[in-house]
PDB file of C-alpha atoms in Angstrom:
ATOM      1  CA  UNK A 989     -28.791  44.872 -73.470  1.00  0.00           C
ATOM      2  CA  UNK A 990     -28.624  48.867 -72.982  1.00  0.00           C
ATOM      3  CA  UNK A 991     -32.236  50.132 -73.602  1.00  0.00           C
ATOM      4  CA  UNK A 992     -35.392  49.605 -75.182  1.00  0.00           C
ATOM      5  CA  UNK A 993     -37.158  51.117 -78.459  1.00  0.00           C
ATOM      6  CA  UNK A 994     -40.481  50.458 -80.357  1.00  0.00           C
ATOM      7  CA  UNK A 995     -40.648  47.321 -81.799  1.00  0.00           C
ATOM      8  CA  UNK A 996     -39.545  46.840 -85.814  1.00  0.00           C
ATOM      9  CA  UNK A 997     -40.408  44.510 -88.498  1.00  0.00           C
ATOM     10  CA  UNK A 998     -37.989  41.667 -88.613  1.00  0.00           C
ATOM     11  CA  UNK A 999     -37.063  41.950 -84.665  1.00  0.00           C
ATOM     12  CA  UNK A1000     -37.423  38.489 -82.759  1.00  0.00           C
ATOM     13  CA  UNK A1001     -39.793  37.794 -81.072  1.00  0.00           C
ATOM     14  CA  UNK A1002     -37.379  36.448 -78.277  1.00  0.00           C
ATOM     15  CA  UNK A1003     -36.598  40.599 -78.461  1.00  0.00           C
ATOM     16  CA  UNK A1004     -39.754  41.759 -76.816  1.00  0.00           C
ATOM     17  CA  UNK A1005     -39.670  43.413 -73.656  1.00  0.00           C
ATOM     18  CA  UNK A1006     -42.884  41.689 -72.327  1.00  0.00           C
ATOM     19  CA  UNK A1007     -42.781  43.478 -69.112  1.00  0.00           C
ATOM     20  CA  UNK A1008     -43.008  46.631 -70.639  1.00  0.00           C
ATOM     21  CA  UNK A1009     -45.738  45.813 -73.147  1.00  0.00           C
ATOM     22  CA  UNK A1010     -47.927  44.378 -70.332  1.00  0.00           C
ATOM     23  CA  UNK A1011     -47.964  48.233 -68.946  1.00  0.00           C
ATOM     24  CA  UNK A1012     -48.574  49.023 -72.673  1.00  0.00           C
ATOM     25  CA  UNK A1013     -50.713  46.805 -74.108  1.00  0.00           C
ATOM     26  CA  UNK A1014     -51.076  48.544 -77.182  1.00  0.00           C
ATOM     27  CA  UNK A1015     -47.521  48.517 -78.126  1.00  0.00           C
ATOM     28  CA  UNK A1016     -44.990  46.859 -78.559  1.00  0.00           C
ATOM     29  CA  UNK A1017     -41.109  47.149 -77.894  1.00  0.00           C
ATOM     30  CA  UNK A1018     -37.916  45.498 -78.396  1.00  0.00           C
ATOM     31  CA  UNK A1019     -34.598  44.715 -75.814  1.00  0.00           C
ATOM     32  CA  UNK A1020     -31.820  47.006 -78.138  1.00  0.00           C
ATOM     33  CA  UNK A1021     -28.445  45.062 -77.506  1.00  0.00           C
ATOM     34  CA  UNK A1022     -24.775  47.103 -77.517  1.00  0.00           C
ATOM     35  CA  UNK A1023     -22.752  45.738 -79.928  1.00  0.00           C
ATOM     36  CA  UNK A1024     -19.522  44.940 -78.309  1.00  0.00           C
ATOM     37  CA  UNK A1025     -16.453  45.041 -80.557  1.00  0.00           C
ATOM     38  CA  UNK A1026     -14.098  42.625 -79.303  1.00  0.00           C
ATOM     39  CA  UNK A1027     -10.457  43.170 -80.194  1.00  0.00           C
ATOM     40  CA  UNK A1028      -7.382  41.240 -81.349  1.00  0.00           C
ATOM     41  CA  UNK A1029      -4.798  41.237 -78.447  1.00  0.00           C
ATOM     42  CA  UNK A1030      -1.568  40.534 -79.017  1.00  0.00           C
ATOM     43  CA  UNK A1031       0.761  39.759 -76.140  1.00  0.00           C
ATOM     44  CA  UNK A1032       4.788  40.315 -76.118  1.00  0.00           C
ATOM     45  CA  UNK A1033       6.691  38.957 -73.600  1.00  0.00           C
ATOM     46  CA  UNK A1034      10.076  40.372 -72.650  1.00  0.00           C
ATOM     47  CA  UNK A1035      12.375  36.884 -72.146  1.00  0.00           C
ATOM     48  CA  UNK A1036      15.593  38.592 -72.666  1.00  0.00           C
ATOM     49  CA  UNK A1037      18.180  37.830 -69.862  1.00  0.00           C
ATOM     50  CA  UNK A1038      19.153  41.410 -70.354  1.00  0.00           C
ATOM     51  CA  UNK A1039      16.375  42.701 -68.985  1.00  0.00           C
ATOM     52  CA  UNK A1040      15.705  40.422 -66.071  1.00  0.00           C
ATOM     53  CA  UNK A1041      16.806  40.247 -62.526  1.00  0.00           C
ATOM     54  CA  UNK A1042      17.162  37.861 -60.099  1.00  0.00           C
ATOM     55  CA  UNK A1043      17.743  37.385 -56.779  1.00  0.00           C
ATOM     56  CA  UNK A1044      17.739  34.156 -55.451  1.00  0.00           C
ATOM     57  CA  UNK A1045      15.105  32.324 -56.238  1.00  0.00           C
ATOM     58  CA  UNK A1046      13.128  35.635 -57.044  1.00  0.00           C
ATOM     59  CA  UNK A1047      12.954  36.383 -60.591  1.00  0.00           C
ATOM     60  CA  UNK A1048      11.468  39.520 -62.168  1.00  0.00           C
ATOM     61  CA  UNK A1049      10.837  37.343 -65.209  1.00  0.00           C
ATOM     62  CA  UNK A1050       8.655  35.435 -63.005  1.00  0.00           C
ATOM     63  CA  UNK A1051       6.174  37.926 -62.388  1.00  0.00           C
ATOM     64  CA  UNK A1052       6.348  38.566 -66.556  1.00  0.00           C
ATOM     65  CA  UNK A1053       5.241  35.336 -67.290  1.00  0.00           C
ATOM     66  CA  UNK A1054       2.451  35.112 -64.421  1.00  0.00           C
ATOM     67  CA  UNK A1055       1.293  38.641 -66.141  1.00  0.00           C
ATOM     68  CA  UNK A1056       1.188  37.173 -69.041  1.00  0.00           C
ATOM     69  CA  UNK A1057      -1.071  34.162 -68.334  1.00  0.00           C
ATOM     70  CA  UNK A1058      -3.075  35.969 -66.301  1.00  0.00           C
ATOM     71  CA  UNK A1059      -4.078  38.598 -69.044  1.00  0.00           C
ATOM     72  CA  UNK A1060      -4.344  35.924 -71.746  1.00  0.00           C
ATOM     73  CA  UNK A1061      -6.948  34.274 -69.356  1.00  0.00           C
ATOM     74  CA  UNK A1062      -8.866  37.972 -68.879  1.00  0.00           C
ATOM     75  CA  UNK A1063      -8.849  38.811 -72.400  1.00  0.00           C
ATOM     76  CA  UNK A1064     -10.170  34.975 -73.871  1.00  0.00           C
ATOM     77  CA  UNK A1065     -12.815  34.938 -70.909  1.00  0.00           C
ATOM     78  CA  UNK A1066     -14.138  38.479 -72.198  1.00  0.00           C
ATOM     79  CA  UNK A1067     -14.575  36.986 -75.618  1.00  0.00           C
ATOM     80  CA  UNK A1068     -11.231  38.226 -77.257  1.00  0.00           C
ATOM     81  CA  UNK A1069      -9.026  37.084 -79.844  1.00  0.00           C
ATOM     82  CA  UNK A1070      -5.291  36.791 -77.982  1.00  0.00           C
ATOM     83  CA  UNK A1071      -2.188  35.840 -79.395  1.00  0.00           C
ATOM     84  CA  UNK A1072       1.695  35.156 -77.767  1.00  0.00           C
ATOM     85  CA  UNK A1073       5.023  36.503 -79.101  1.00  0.00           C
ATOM     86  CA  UNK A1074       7.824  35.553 -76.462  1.00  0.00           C
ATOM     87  CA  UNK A1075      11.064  37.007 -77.220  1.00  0.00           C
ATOM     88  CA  UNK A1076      14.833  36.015 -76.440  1.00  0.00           C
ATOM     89  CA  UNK A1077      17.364  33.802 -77.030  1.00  0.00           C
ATOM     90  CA  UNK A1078      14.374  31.778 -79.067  1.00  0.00           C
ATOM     91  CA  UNK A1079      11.287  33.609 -80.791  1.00  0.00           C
ATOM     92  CA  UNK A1080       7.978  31.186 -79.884  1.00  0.00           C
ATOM     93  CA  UNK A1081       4.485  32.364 -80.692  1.00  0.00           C
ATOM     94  CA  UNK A1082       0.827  31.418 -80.905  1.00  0.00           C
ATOM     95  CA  UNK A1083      -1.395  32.624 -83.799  1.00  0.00           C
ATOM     96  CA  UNK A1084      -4.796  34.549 -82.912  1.00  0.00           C
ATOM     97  CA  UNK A1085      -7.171  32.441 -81.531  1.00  0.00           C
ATOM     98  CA  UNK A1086      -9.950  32.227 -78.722  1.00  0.00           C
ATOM     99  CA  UNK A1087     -11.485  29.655 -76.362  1.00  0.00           C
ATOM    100  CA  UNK A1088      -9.989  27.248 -73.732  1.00  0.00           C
ATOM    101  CA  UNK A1089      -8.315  25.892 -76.676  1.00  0.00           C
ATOM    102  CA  UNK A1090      -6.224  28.580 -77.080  1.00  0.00           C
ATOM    103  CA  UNK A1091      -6.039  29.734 -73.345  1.00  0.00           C
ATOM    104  CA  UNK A1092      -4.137  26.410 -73.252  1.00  0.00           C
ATOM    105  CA  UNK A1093      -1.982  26.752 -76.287  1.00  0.00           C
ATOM    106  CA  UNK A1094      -0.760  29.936 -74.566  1.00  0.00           C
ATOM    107  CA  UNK A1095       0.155  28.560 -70.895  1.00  0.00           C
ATOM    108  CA  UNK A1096       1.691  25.612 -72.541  1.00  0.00           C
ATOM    109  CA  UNK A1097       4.065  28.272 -74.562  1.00  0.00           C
ATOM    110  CA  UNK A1098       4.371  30.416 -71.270  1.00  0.00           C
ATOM    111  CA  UNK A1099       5.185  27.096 -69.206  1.00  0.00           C
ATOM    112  CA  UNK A1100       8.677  26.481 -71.174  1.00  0.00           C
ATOM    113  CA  UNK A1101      10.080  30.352 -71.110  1.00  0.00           C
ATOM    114  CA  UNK A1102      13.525  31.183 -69.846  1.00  0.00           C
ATOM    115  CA  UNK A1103      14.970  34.095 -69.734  1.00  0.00           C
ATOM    116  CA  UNK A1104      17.877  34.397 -72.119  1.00  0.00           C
ATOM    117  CA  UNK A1105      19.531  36.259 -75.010  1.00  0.00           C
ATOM    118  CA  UNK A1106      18.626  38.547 -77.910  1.00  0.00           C
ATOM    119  CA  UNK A1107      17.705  41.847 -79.372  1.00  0.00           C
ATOM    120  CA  UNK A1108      14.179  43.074 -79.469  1.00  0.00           C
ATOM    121  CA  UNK A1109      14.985  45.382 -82.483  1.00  0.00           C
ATOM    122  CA  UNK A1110      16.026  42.180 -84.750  1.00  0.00           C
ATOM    123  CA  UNK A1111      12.918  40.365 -83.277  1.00  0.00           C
ATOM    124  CA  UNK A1112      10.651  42.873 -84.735  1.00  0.00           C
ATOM    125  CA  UNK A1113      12.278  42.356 -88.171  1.00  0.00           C
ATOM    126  CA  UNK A1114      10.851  39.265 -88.831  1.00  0.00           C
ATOM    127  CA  UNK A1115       7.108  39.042 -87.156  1.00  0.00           C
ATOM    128  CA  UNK A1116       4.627  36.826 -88.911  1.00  0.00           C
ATOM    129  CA  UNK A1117       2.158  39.305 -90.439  1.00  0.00           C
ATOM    130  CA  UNK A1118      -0.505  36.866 -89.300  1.00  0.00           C
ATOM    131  CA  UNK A1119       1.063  37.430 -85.112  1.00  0.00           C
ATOM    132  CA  UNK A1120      -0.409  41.098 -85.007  1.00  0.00           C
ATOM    133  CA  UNK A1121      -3.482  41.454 -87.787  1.00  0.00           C
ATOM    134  CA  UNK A1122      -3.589  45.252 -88.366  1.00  0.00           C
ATOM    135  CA  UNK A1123      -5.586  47.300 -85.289  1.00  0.00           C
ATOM    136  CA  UNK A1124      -4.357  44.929 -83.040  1.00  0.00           C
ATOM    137  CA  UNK A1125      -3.459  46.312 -79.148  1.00  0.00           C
ATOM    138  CA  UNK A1126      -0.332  44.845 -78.241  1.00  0.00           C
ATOM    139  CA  UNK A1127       0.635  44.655 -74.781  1.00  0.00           C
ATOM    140  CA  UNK A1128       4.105  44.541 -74.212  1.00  0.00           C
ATOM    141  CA  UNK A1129       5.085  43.111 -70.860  1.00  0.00           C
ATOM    142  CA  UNK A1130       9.076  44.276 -70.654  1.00  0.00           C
ATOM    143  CA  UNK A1131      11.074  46.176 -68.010  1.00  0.00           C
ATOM    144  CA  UNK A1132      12.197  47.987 -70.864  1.00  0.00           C
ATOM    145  CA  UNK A1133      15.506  49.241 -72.259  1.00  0.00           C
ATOM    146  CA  UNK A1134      16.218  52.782 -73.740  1.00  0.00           C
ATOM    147  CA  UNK A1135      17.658  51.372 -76.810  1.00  0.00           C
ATOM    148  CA  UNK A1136      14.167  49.491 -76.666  1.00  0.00           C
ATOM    149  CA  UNK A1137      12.619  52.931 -77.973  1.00  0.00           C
ATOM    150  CA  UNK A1138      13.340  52.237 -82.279  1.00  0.00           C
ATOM    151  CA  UNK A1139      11.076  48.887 -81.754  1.00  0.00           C
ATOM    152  CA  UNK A1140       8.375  50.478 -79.651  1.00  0.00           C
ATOM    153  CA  UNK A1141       8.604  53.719 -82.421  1.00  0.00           C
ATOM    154  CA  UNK A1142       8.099  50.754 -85.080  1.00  0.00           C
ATOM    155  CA  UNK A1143       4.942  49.250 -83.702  1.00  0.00           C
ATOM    156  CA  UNK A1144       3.199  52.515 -83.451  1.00  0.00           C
ATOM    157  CA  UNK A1145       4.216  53.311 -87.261  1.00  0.00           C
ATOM    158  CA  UNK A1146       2.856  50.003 -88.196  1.00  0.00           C
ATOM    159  CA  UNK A1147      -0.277  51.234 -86.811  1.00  0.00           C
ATOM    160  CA  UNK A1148      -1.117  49.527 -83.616  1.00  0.00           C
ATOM    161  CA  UNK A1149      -2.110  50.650 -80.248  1.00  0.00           C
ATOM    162  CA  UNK A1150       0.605  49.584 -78.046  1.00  0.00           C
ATOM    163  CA  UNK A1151       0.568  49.138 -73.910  1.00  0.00           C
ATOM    164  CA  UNK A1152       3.502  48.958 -72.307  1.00  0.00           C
ATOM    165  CA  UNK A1153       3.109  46.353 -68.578  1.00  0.00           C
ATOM    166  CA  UNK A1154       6.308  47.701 -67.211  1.00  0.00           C
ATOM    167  CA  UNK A1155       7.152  45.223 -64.214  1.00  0.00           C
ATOM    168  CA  UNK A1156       9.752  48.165 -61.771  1.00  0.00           C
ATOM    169  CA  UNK A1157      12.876  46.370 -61.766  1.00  0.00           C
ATOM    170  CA  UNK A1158      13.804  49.643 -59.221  1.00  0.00           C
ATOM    171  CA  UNK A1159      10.779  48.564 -57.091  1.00  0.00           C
ATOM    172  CA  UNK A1160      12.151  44.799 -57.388  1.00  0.00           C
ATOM    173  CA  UNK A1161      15.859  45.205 -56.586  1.00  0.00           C
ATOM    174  CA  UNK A1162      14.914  47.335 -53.814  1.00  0.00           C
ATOM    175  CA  UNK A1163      12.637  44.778 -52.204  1.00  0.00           C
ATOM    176  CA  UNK A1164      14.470  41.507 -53.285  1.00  0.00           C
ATOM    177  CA  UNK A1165      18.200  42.859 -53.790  1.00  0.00           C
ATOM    178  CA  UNK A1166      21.195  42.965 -51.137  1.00  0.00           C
ATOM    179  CA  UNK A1167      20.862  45.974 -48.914  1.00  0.00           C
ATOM    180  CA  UNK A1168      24.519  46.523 -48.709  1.00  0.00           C
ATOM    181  CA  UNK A1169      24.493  46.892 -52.501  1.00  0.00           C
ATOM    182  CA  UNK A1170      21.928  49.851 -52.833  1.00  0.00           C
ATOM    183  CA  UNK A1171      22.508  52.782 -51.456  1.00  0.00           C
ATOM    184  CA  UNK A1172      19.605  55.625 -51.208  1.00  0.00           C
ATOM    185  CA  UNK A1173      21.404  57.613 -53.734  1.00  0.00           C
ATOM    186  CA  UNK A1174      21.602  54.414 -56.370  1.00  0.00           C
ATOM    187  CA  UNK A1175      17.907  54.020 -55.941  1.00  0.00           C
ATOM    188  CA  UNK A1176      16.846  57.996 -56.641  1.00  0.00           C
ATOM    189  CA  UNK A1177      19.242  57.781 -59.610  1.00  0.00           C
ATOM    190  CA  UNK A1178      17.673  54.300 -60.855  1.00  0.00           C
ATOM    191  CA  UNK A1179      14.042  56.004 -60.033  1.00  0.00           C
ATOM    192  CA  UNK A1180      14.985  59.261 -62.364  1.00  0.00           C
ATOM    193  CA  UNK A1181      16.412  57.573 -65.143  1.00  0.00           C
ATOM    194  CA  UNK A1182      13.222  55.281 -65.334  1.00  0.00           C
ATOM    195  CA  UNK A1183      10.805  57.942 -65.032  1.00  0.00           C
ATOM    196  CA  UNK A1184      12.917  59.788 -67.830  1.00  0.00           C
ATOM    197  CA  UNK A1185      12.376  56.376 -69.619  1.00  0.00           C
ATOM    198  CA  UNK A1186       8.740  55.953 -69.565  1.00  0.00           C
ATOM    199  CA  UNK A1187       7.936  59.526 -70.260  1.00  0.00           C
ATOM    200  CA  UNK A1188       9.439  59.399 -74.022  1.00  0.00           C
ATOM    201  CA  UNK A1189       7.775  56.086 -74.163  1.00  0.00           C
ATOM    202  CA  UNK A1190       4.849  57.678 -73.428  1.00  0.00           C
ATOM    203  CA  UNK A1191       5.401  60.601 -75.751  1.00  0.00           C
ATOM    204  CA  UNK A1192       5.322  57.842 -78.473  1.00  0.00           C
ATOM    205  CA  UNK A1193       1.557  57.427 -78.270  1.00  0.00           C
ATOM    206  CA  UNK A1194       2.502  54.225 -76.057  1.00  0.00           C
ATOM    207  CA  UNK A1195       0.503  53.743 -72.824  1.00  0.00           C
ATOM    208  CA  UNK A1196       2.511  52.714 -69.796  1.00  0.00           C
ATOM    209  CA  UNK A1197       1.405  50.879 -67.058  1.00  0.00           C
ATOM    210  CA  UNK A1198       4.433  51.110 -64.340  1.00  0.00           C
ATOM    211  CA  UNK A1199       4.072  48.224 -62.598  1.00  0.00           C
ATOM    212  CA  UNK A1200       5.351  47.727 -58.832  1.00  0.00           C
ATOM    213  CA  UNK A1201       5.195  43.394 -58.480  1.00  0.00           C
ATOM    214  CA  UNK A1202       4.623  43.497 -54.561  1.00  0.00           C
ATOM    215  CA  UNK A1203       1.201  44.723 -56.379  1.00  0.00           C
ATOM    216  CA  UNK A1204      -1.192  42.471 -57.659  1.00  0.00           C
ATOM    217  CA  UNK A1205      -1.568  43.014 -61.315  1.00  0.00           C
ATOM    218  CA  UNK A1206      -5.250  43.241 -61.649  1.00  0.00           C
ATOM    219  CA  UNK A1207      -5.435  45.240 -58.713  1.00  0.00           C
ATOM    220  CA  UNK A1208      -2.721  48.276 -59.636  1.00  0.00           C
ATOM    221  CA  UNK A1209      -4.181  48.433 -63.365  1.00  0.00           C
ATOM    222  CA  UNK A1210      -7.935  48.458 -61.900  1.00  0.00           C
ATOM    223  CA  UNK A1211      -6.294  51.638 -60.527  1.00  0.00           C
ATOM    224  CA  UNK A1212      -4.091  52.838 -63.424  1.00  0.00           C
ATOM    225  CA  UNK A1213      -8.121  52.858 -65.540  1.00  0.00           C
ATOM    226  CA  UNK A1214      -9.453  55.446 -62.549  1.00  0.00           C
ATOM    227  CA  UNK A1215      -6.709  57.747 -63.328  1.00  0.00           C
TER     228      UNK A1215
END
C-alpha cells in the first residue's frame, strides 16, 4: 500500500491501520492500496539468419533467445500478461497468458529456435490479432535491418508502444570475430551506420535499448531506466 486516509463505509476491516488508530483512538483509518496496472507484453524475436552472426560456436542469436527467456520470466513474475512471436524461416507464437504455465509454454517455444530465413515485413502481414491485443508494449529483440524500418513504422501506426532490445552485432563481431578481418576503419564505419540506424528508429516513437552482450541484460537496461 502507498498511504493511509480516514476510514469509509464499506472498507474491510482487514483495511484498518490498527497501529495508527491505537495513537488515535477515536478514529479510525484505512491502508489505501496503488492500483497497479499490469500490461500485455508482447515479445518478438528476431530468428532471421540474416540478421545473425556467428562465430564459432558464438552466436548473436544466442544471446536473443537468452533475452528473451529472461524477460518473459521478469515480466510473468511481476504479474504480467506475456506473449511470444518468433520470426524466420517458420513463424511460432504463444497467445497472452500468465503464470508458470505460460512461463513454460514460452521456454519450450524459445528451446526449438534456429536462426534461419525470412522477411520481417511479410511476417507482420499476417499476425494473429489475438498475438498483440491493442495497447500492448512489444519488445522487439532484433539486431535490426534498415529495410526493417516499414515494419517497425507499422507497429507504431497500429498503435502500440514498441521497444526495440538491440543486441550490437558491431560490439559482437568485434569481440568474437577474426582480428585480421576488421580493421579500425571497418569498425567506425559499422559504429556510424548503426548509430544512423537507431536514431530514425528512434525518431519513430520507438525506444531503443542498444545492447552490448559482454553486458548482462538486466544490468545495462537497469542503466538505460537512470538515463
Amino acid at each position: 500500500f502507498w498511504g493511509v486516509r480516514d476510514y469509509a463505509p464499506g472498507d474491510s476491516l482487514r483495511w484498518i491501520d490498527w497501529r495508527k488508530v491505537a495513537r488515535h483512538p477515536r478514529q479510525l483509518f484505512s491502508k489505501e492500496f496503488e492500483r497497479e496496472e499490469m500490461a500485455d507484453i508482447g515479445l518478438m524475436l528476431d530468428a532471421r539468419a540474416v540478421t545473425n552472426l556467428k562465430y564459432g560456436s558464438a552466436s548473436l542469436f544466442d544471446y536473443s533467445v537468452d533475452a528473451a527467456a529472461s524477460l518473459a520470466d521478469q515480466f510473468i513474475r511481476s504479474g504480467n500478461r506475456v506473449s511470444l512471436l518468433v520470426f524466420g524461416g517458420e513463424m511460432k507464437y504463444v497467445f497472452p497468458g500468465s503464470g508458470k504455465g505460460q512461463l513454460a509454454r514460452i521456454l519450450d517455444q524459445l528451446a526449438g529456435c534456429d536462426a534461419d530465413g525470412a522477411e520481417m515485413i511479410n511476417t507482420l502481414r499476417y499476425i494473429p490479432t489475438r498475438l498483440f491485443p491493442s495497447r500492448s508494449v512489444i519488445i522487439l529483440i532484433s539486431p535490426l535491418q534498415s529495410k526493417d524500418l516499414e515494419s517497425l513504422t507499422r507497429l507504431r501506426s497500429e498503435g502500440y508502444q514498441v521497444v526495440l532490445l538491440a543486441p550490437n552485432p558491431v560490439q559482437f563481431a568485434a569481440q568474437e570475430g577474426p582480428r585480421t578481418a576488421l580493421t579500425p576503419y571497418a569498425v567506425r564505419a559499422a559504429r556510424l551506420e548503426r548509430a544512423a540506424l537507431l536514431w530514425q528508429v528512434r525518431q519513430l516513437g520507438v525506444r531503443v535499448i542498444d545492447w552490448p552482450v559482454d553486458r548482462p541484460l538486466r544490468k545495462h537496461t537497469a542503466r538505460e531506466e537512470r538515463r
